[in-house]
Amino acid sequence: MASPAESSQLLFYVNGRKILEKNADPEVMLLPYLRKKLLLTGTKYGCGGGGCGACTVMVSTIHTVTKKIIHYSANACLLPICSLHGAAITTVEGIGSTSSKLHPVQERIAKAHGSQCGFCTPGMVMSMYSLLRNHPQPTMQQINNALGGNLCRCTGYRPIIDGCRTFCNKEDCCQLKENGTCNGNEATDKHNGVNGVNGQHEEPNSVSGDVRFVHFIYIYTPCVPENKT
Ligand code: FES
Ligand code: FES
């Protein structure tokens, strides 16, 4: 539960860290807040107007009717911090890094040569990560839709899609239709030369990421049981 002192403040979470703002400026967007105040510069400033997806983060909130946590990707450049009360934000720093361990999305995009200058990559990763949180084995259509708001000026998109398509569900694993031996991600990995983290086959739930950070937001909705992500 929020303490009385906290209840009058703006409160949200970034990668599990509790953020309290006493006099939040309604004109401040999440993107500059992340980059300048929290020094989380993995979220990139591209267009600043919702057109490029370089600033994509995942927002997790509690559905007002079902009381379940919902996840969606959003452009941080368009999100006023004052709209985030009670929400949990996940940035690219929150899912993995080369100094700790890459998330499968990061690793597979990299191994498929889907990152060149790298400026668009955090946004691509977070769009794909958000999709996997909702659909651990997405269809190609869902992948294409999820990445539809992310622009890349280097790769031509194909390598990015190649990395992401390794998460596809079996029926939609278009790379292997030619020989009819599709066996899900494992076979896709062999075919495409893209492996899961440390060469391991990733189960859907671990591919989509374990329960990271978002359980904090239940603290502010105490009637909802825990672990309902
Ligand atoms: S910076 Fe381009 S969409 Fe946010
Ligand atoms: S890798 Fe350079 S913009 Fe996508």
PDB file of C-alpha atoms and ligand atoms in Angstrom:
ATOM      1  CA  MET A   1       0.000   0.000   0.000  1.00  0.00           C
ATOM      2  CA  ALA A   2       1.142   3.523  -0.652  1.00  0.00           C
ATOM      3  CA  SER A   3       1.895   5.468   2.464  1.00  0.00           C
ATOM      4  CA  PRO A   4      -0.119   8.677   3.031  1.00  0.00           C
ATOM      5  CA  ALA A   5       2.996  10.679   2.165  1.00  0.00           C
ATOM      6  CA  GLU A   6       3.382   8.806  -1.092  1.00  0.00           C
ATOM      7  CA  SER A   7      -0.261   8.936  -2.123  1.00  0.00           C
ATOM      8  CA  SER A   8      -0.041  12.617  -3.058  1.00  0.00           C
ATOM      9  CA  GLN A   9       2.943  12.003  -5.298  1.00  0.00           C
ATOM     10  CA  LEU A  10       3.345  10.626  -8.759  1.00  0.00           C
ATOM     11  CA  LEU A  11       4.533   7.062  -8.423  1.00  0.00           C
ATOM     12  CA  PHE A  12       5.639   4.598 -11.044  1.00  0.00           C
ATOM     13  CA  TYR A  13       8.315   1.996 -11.569  1.00  0.00           C
ATOM     14  CA  VAL A  14      11.136   1.836 -14.056  1.00  0.00           C
ATOM     15  CA  ASN A  15      12.799  -1.565 -14.363  1.00  0.00           C
ATOM     16  CA  GLY A  16      11.607  -2.346 -10.849  1.00  0.00           C
ATOM     17  CA  ARG A  17      12.906   0.878  -9.354  1.00  0.00           C
ATOM     18  CA  LYS A  18      10.338   2.931  -7.514  1.00  0.00           C
ATOM     19  CA  ILE A  19      10.077   6.483  -8.780  1.00  0.00           C
ATOM     20  CA  LEU A  20       8.396   9.162  -6.668  1.00  0.00           C
ATOM     21  CA  GLU A  21       7.861  12.664  -7.991  1.00  0.00           C
ATOM     22  CA  LYS A  22       6.460  15.265  -5.662  1.00  0.00           C
ATOM     23  CA  ASN A  23       5.724  18.012  -8.141  1.00  0.00           C
ATOM     24  CA  ALA A  24       5.654  16.242 -11.463  1.00  0.00           C
ATOM     25  CA  ASP A  25       5.603  18.561 -14.456  1.00  0.00           C
ATOM     26  CA  PRO A  26       2.681  17.566 -16.713  1.00  0.00           C
ATOM     27  CA  GLU A  27       4.679  18.664 -19.746  1.00  0.00           C
ATOM     28  CA  VAL A  28       7.537  16.242 -19.142  1.00  0.00           C
ATOM     29  CA  MET A  29       7.534  13.171 -21.346  1.00  0.00           C
ATOM     30  CA  LEU A  30       8.893   9.812 -20.331  1.00  0.00           C
ATOM     31  CA  LEU A  31      11.694   9.812 -22.921  1.00  0.00           C
ATOM     32  CA  PRO A  32      13.658  12.804 -21.582  1.00  0.00           C
ATOM     33  CA  TYR A  33      12.874  11.665 -18.068  1.00  0.00           C
ATOM     34  CA  LEU A  34      14.467   8.286 -18.745  1.00  0.00           C
ATOM     35  CA  ARG A  35      17.468   9.663 -20.560  1.00  0.00           C
ATOM     36  CA  LYS A  36      18.258  12.782 -18.552  1.00  0.00           C
ATOM     37  CA  LYS A  37      16.951  12.125 -15.076  1.00  0.00           C
ATOM     38  CA  LEU A  38      17.387   8.354 -14.756  1.00  0.00           C
ATOM     39  CA  LEU A  39      20.348   8.218 -17.175  1.00  0.00           C
ATOM     40  CA  LEU A  40      18.797   5.273 -19.004  1.00  0.00           C
ATOM     41  CA  THR A  41      20.058   6.163 -22.449  1.00  0.00           C
ATOM     42  CA  GLY A  42      19.249   2.825 -24.061  1.00  0.00           C
ATOM     43  CA  THR A  43      15.874   4.271 -25.030  1.00  0.00           C
ATOM     44  CA  LYS A  44      16.703   6.408 -28.039  1.00  0.00           C
ATOM     45  CA  TYR A  45      15.547   9.830 -29.162  1.00  0.00           C
ATOM     46  CA  GLY A  46      14.853   9.616 -32.878  1.00  0.00           C
ATOM     47  CA  CYS A  47      12.047  11.815 -34.134  1.00  0.00           C
ATOM     48  CA  GLY A  48      10.541  12.894 -30.826  1.00  0.00           C
ATOM     49  CA  GLY A  49       7.095  12.749 -32.400  1.00  0.00           C
ATOM     50  CA  GLY A  50       5.912   9.154 -32.406  1.00  0.00           C
ATOM     51  CA  GLY A  51       7.120   8.377 -35.904  1.00  0.00           C
ATOM     52  CA  CYS A  52      10.198   6.164 -35.572  1.00  0.00           C
ATOM     53  CA  GLY A  53       9.782   3.808 -32.605  1.00  0.00           C
ATOM     54  CA  ALA A  54      13.361   4.314 -31.370  1.00  0.00           C
ATOM     55  CA  CYS A  55      11.956   5.255 -27.955  1.00  0.00           C
ATOM     56  CA  THR A  56       9.747   2.174 -27.521  1.00  0.00           C
ATOM     57  CA  VAL A  57       9.304   0.895 -23.986  1.00  0.00           C
ATOM     58  CA  MET A  58       6.884  -1.594 -22.441  1.00  0.00           C
ATOM     59  CA  VAL A  59       4.181  -0.247 -20.163  1.00  0.00           C
ATOM     60  CA  SER A  60       2.463  -2.578 -17.704  1.00  0.00           C
ATOM     61  CA  THR A  61      -0.699  -1.540 -15.923  1.00  0.00           C
ATOM     62  CA  ILE A  62      -3.648  -3.169 -14.233  1.00  0.00           C
ATOM     63  CA  HIS A  63      -6.753  -3.528 -16.372  1.00  0.00           C
ATOM     64  CA  THR A  64      -9.522  -1.625 -14.683  1.00  0.00           C
ATOM     65  CA  VAL A  65     -12.127  -4.371 -15.248  1.00  0.00           C
ATOM     66  CA  THR A  66     -10.278  -7.687 -15.177  1.00  0.00           C
ATOM     67  CA  LYS A  67      -7.699  -6.492 -12.626  1.00  0.00           C
ATOM     68  CA  LYS A  68      -5.059  -8.404 -14.526  1.00  0.00           C
ATOM     69  CA  ILE A  69      -1.781  -6.905 -15.619  1.00  0.00           C
ATOM     70  CA  ILE A  70      -1.675  -5.868 -19.242  1.00  0.00           C
ATOM     71  CA  HIS A  71       1.475  -5.115 -21.213  1.00  0.00           C
ATOM     72  CA  TYR A  72       1.797  -2.906 -24.246  1.00  0.00           C
ATOM     73  CA  SER A  73       4.544  -1.154 -26.132  1.00  0.00           C
ATOM     74  CA  ALA A  74       4.509   2.628 -26.260  1.00  0.00           C
ATOM     75  CA  ASN A  75       6.528   5.513 -27.597  1.00  0.00           C
ATOM     76  CA  ALA A  76       8.158   7.138 -24.593  1.00  0.00           C
ATOM     77  CA  CYS A  77       8.417  10.424 -26.468  1.00  0.00           C
ATOM     78  CA  LEU A  78       4.626  10.696 -26.405  1.00  0.00           C
ATOM     79  CA  LEU A  79       4.015   9.546 -22.832  1.00  0.00           C
ATOM     80  CA  PRO A  80       3.644  12.289 -20.221  1.00  0.00           C
ATOM     81  CA  ILE A  81       5.056  10.970 -16.969  1.00  0.00           C
ATOM     82  CA  CYS A  82       1.880  12.148 -15.247  1.00  0.00           C
ATOM     83  CA  SER A  83      -0.061   9.518 -17.194  1.00  0.00           C
ATOM     84  CA  LEU A  84       1.999   6.738 -15.650  1.00  0.00           C
ATOM     85  CA  HIS A  85       0.830   6.768 -12.048  1.00  0.00           C
ATOM     86  CA  GLY A  86       0.901   3.184 -10.781  1.00  0.00           C
ATOM     87  CA  ALA A  87       2.416   1.804 -13.989  1.00  0.00           C
ATOM     88  CA  ALA A  88       5.559  -0.250 -14.454  1.00  0.00           C
ATOM     89  CA  ILE A  89       7.883   0.716 -17.273  1.00  0.00           C
ATOM     90  CA  THR A  90      10.376  -1.710 -18.735  1.00  0.00           C
ATOM     91  CA  THR A  91      13.189  -0.311 -20.844  1.00  0.00           C
ATOM     92  CA  VAL A  92      15.788  -2.167 -22.850  1.00  0.00           C
ATOM     93  CA  GLU A  93      18.178  -1.962 -19.889  1.00  0.00           C
ATOM     94  CA  GLY A  94      15.623  -3.906 -17.878  1.00  0.00           C
ATOM     95  CA  ILE A  95      15.531  -7.014 -20.022  1.00  0.00           C
ATOM     96  CA  GLY A  96      19.205  -7.744 -20.660  1.00  0.00           C
ATOM     97  CA  SER A  97      22.620  -6.456 -21.591  1.00  0.00           C
ATOM     98  CA  THR A  98      26.024  -7.650 -22.698  1.00  0.00           C
ATOM     99  CA  SER A  99      27.367  -7.071 -19.197  1.00  0.00           C
ATOM    100  CA  SER A 100      24.766  -9.337 -17.593  1.00  0.00           C
ATOM    101  CA  LYS A 101      22.937 -11.575 -20.039  1.00  0.00           C
ATOM    102  CA  LEU A 102      21.229 -10.758 -23.275  1.00  0.00           C
ATOM    103  CA  HIS A 103      17.548 -11.421 -23.566  1.00  0.00           C
ATOM    104  CA  PRO A 104      16.738 -13.941 -26.336  1.00  0.00           C
ATOM    105  CA  VAL A 105      15.212 -11.140 -28.424  1.00  0.00           C
ATOM    106  CA  GLN A 106      18.442  -9.167 -28.246  1.00  0.00           C
ATOM    107  CA  GLU A 107      20.586 -12.190 -28.959  1.00  0.00           C
ATOM    108  CA  ARG A 108      18.564 -13.452 -31.894  1.00  0.00           C
ATOM    109  CA  ILE A 109      18.343 -10.060 -33.599  1.00  0.00           C
ATOM    110  CA  ALA A 110      22.105  -9.655 -33.188  1.00  0.00           C
ATOM    111  CA  LYS A 111      22.882 -13.150 -34.471  1.00  0.00           C
ATOM    112  CA  ALA A 112      20.679 -12.579 -37.491  1.00  0.00           C
ATOM    113  CA  HIS A 113      22.695  -9.396 -38.214  1.00  0.00           C
ATOM    114  CA  GLY A 114      19.628  -7.311 -37.493  1.00  0.00           C
ATOM    115  CA  SER A 115      21.621  -4.534 -35.860  1.00  0.00           C
ATOM    116  CA  GLN A 116      23.999  -2.312 -37.789  1.00  0.00           C
ATOM    117  CA  CYS A 117      24.331   1.216 -36.411  1.00  0.00           C
ATOM    118  CA  GLY A 118      22.123  -0.034 -33.576  1.00  0.00           C
ATOM    119  CA  PHE A 119      20.104   3.128 -33.134  1.00  0.00           C
ATOM    120  CA  CYS A 120      16.770   1.486 -33.845  1.00  0.00           C
ATOM    121  CA  THR A 121      17.638  -1.757 -32.071  1.00  0.00           C
ATOM    122  CA  PRO A 122      16.436  -0.975 -28.527  1.00  0.00           C
ATOM    123  CA  GLY A 123      13.063   0.065 -29.926  1.00  0.00           C
ATOM    124  CA  MET A 124      12.836  -3.023 -32.107  1.00  0.00           C
ATOM    125  CA  VAL A 125      13.767  -5.195 -29.148  1.00  0.00           C
ATOM    126  CA  MET A 126      11.155  -3.631 -26.886  1.00  0.00           C
ATOM    127  CA  SER A 127       8.407  -3.921 -29.503  1.00  0.00           C
ATOM    128  CA  MET A 128       9.218  -7.588 -29.937  1.00  0.00           C
ATOM    129  CA  TYR A 129       9.608  -8.148 -26.211  1.00  0.00           C
ATOM    130  CA  SER A 130       6.188  -6.585 -25.560  1.00  0.00           C
ATOM    131  CA  LEU A 131       4.652  -8.838 -28.192  1.00  0.00           C
ATOM    132  CA  LEU A 132       6.178 -11.916 -26.573  1.00  0.00           C
ATOM    133  CA  ARG A 133       4.848 -10.957 -23.177  1.00  0.00           C
ATOM    134  CA  ASN A 134       1.374 -11.195 -24.665  1.00  0.00           C
ATOM    135  CA  HIS A 135       1.999 -13.880 -27.303  1.00  0.00           C
ATOM    136  CA  PRO A 136       4.943 -16.159 -26.454  1.00  0.00           C
ATOM    137  CA  GLN A 137       4.687 -17.872 -29.839  1.00  0.00           C
ATOM    138  CA  PRO A 138       3.453 -15.194 -32.210  1.00  0.00           C
ATOM    139  CA  THR A 139       2.493 -15.526 -35.831  1.00  0.00           C
ATOM    140  CA  MET A 140       4.426 -13.778 -38.577  1.00  0.00           C
ATOM    141  CA  GLN A 141       1.509 -11.390 -38.940  1.00  0.00           C
ATOM    142  CA  GLN A 142       1.726 -10.472 -35.267  1.00  0.00           C
ATOM    143  CA  ILE A 143       5.483  -9.943 -35.558  1.00  0.00           C
ATOM    144  CA  ASN A 144       5.077  -7.729 -38.601  1.00  0.00           C
ATOM    145  CA  ASN A 145       2.357  -5.753 -36.864  1.00  0.00           C
ATOM    146  CA  ALA A 146       4.412  -5.405 -33.674  1.00  0.00           C
ATOM    147  CA  LEU A 147       7.380  -3.983 -35.591  1.00  0.00           C
ATOM    148  CA  GLY A 148       5.237  -1.816 -37.849  1.00  0.00           C
ATOM    149  CA  GLY A 149       5.990   1.355 -35.892  1.00  0.00           C
ATOM    150  CA  ASN A 150       9.753   0.864 -35.802  1.00  0.00           C
ATOM    151  CA  LEU A 151      11.909   2.389 -38.518  1.00  0.00           C
ATOM    152  CA  CYS A 152      15.399   1.229 -39.446  1.00  0.00           C
ATOM    153  CA  ARG A 153      17.596   3.127 -41.856  1.00  0.00           C
ATOM    154  CA  CYS A 154      20.339   0.484 -42.105  1.00  0.00           C
ATOM    155  CA  THR A 155      19.273  -3.127 -42.346  1.00  0.00           C
ATOM    156  CA  GLY A 156      16.432  -3.204 -44.842  1.00  0.00           C
ATOM    157  CA  TYR A 157      14.402  -4.935 -42.098  1.00  0.00           C
ATOM    158  CA  ARG A 158      14.926  -8.478 -43.402  1.00  0.00           C
ATOM    159  CA  PRO A 159      17.630  -9.467 -40.865  1.00  0.00           C
ATOM    160  CA  ILE A 160      15.535  -8.029 -38.040  1.00  0.00           C
ATOM    161  CA  ILE A 161      12.555 -10.085 -39.147  1.00  0.00           C
ATOM    162  CA  ASP A 162      14.809 -13.135 -39.516  1.00  0.00           C
ATOM    163  CA  GLY A 163      15.854 -12.827 -35.889  1.00  0.00           C
ATOM    164  CA  CYS A 164      12.313 -12.265 -34.683  1.00  0.00           C
ATOM    165  CA  ARG A 165      10.714 -15.014 -36.757  1.00  0.00           C
ATOM    166  CA  THR A 166      12.606 -17.617 -34.716  1.00  0.00           C
ATOM    167  CA  PHE A 167       9.981 -17.035 -32.034  1.00  0.00           C
ATOM    168  CA  CYS A 168       7.149 -17.946 -34.411  1.00  0.00           C
ATOM    169  CA  ASN A 169       4.685 -20.644 -33.585  1.00  0.00           C
ATOM    170  CA  LYS A 170       5.227 -23.971 -35.318  1.00  0.00           C
ATOM    171  CA  GLU A 171       2.459 -23.645 -37.855  1.00  0.00           C
ATOM    172  CA  ASP A 172       3.709 -20.296 -38.975  1.00  0.00           C
ATOM    173  CA  CYS A 173       7.395 -21.130 -39.126  1.00  0.00           C
ATOM    174  CA  CYS A 174       7.690 -20.140 -42.752  1.00  0.00           C
ATOM    175  CA  GLN A 175      11.414 -20.871 -43.119  1.00  0.00           C
ATOM    176  CA  LEU A 176      10.990 -24.607 -42.924  1.00  0.00           C
ATOM    177  CA  LYS A 177       7.885 -25.213 -44.969  1.00  0.00           C
ATOM    178  CA  GLU A 178      10.058 -26.292 -47.855  1.00  0.00           C
ATOM    179  CA  ASN A 179      11.148 -29.538 -46.203  1.00  0.00           C
ATOM    180  CA  GLY A 180       8.171 -30.078 -43.953  1.00  0.00           C
ATOM    181  CA  THR A 181      10.277 -30.867 -40.907  1.00  0.00           C
ATOM    182  CA  CYS A 182       9.505 -27.826 -38.871  1.00  0.00           C
ATOM    183  CA  ASN A 183      10.062 -28.558 -35.232  1.00  0.00           C
ATOM    184  CA  GLY A 184       9.482 -25.185 -33.686  1.00  0.00           C
ATOM    185  CA  ASN A 185      12.274 -22.916 -32.562  1.00  0.00           C
ATOM    186  CA  GLU A 186      14.878 -25.664 -32.309  1.00  0.00           C
ATOM    187  CA  ALA A 187      14.658 -26.533 -35.983  1.00  0.00           C
ATOM    188  CA  THR A 188      14.244 -22.925 -36.926  1.00  0.00           C
ATOM    189  CA  ASP A 189      17.431 -22.122 -35.076  1.00  0.00           C
ATOM    190  CA  LYS A 190      19.360 -24.778 -36.998  1.00  0.00           C
ATOM    191  CA  HIS A 191      17.911 -23.663 -40.263  1.00  0.00           C
ATOM    192  CA  ASN A 192      18.543 -20.026 -39.649  1.00  0.00           C
ATOM    193  CA  GLY A 193      21.790 -20.251 -37.723  1.00  0.00           C
ATOM    194  CA  VAL A 194      20.175 -18.440 -34.824  1.00  0.00           C
ATOM    195  CA  ASN A 195      20.260 -20.077 -31.427  1.00  0.00           C
ATOM    196  CA  GLY A 196      18.604 -19.291 -28.152  1.00  0.00           C
ATOM    197  CA  VAL A 197      20.610 -17.934 -25.257  1.00  0.00           C
ATOM    198  CA  ASN A 198      23.687 -20.114 -24.721  1.00  0.00           C
ATOM    199  CA  GLY A 199      22.425 -22.444 -27.398  1.00  0.00           C
ATOM    200  CA  GLN A 200      19.469 -23.490 -25.249  1.00  0.00           C
ATOM    201  CA  HIS A 201      16.042 -24.108 -26.632  1.00  0.00           C
ATOM    202  CA  GLU A 202      13.829 -21.494 -25.038  1.00  0.00           C
ATOM    203  CA  GLU A 203      10.459 -22.417 -23.657  1.00  0.00           C
ATOM    204  CA  PRO A 204       7.769 -19.899 -24.542  1.00  0.00           C
ATOM    205  CA  ASN A 205       7.517 -18.475 -21.053  1.00  0.00           C
ATOM    206  CA  SER A 206      11.221 -17.907 -20.676  1.00  0.00           C
ATOM    207  CA  VAL A 207      11.445 -16.557 -24.200  1.00  0.00           C
ATOM    208  CA  SER A 208       8.816 -13.984 -23.370  1.00  0.00           C
ATOM    209  CA  GLY A 209      10.700 -13.066 -20.222  1.00  0.00           C
ATOM    210  CA  ASP A 210       9.961 -14.136 -16.689  1.00  0.00           C
ATOM    211  CA  VAL A 211       7.916 -12.058 -14.340  1.00  0.00           C
ATOM    212  CA  ARG A 212      10.083  -8.995 -14.228  1.00  0.00           C
ATOM    213  CA  PHE A 213       9.274  -5.924 -12.250  1.00  0.00           C
ATOM    214  CA  VAL A 214       5.576  -5.703 -12.897  1.00  0.00           C
ATOM    215  CA  HIS A 215       4.463  -7.364  -9.653  1.00  0.00           C
ATOM    216  CA  PHE A 216       5.270  -4.098  -7.939  1.00  0.00           C
ATOM    217  CA  ILE A 217       2.207  -2.470  -9.369  1.00  0.00           C
ATOM    218  CA  TYR A 218      -0.047  -4.834  -7.431  1.00  0.00           C
ATOM    219  CA  ILE A 219       1.124  -3.122  -4.282  1.00  0.00           C
ATOM    220  CA  TYR A 220      -1.176  -0.291  -5.250  1.00  0.00           C
ATOM    221  CA  THR A 221      -4.111  -2.530  -6.012  1.00  0.00           C
ATOM    222  CA  PRO A 222      -4.116  -4.744  -2.941  1.00  0.00           C
ATOM    223  CA  CYS A 223      -7.379  -6.501  -3.843  1.00  0.00           C
ATOM    224  CA  VAL A 224      -5.681  -8.260  -6.760  1.00  0.00           C
ATOM    225  CA  PRO A 225      -3.904 -11.543  -6.037  1.00  0.00           C
ATOM    226  CA  GLU A 226      -0.202 -11.655  -6.782  1.00  0.00           C
ATOM    227  CA  ASN A 227       1.485 -13.387  -9.707  1.00  0.00           C
ATOM    228  CA  LYS A 228      -1.384 -12.893 -12.146  1.00  0.00           C
ATOM    229  CA  THR A 229       0.680 -11.810 -15.037  1.00  0.00           C
TER     230      THR A 229
HETATM  231  S1  FES B   1      11.570   9.237 -30.760  1.00  0.00           S
HETATM  232 FE1  FES B   1      10.625   8.609 -32.613  1.00  0.00          FE
HETATM  233  S2  FES B   1       8.776   7.654 -31.922  1.00  0.00           S
HETATM  234 FE2  FES B   1       9.661   8.456 -30.122  1.00  0.00          FE
HETATM  235  S1  FES B   2      20.436  -0.610 -37.450  1.00  0.00           S
HETATM  236 FE1  FES B   2      20.765   1.486 -37.940  1.00  0.00          FE
HETATM  237  S2  FES B   2      18.756   2.334 -37.882  1.00  0.00           S
HETATM  238 FE2  FES B   2      18.435   0.211 -37.653  1.00  0.00          FE
END
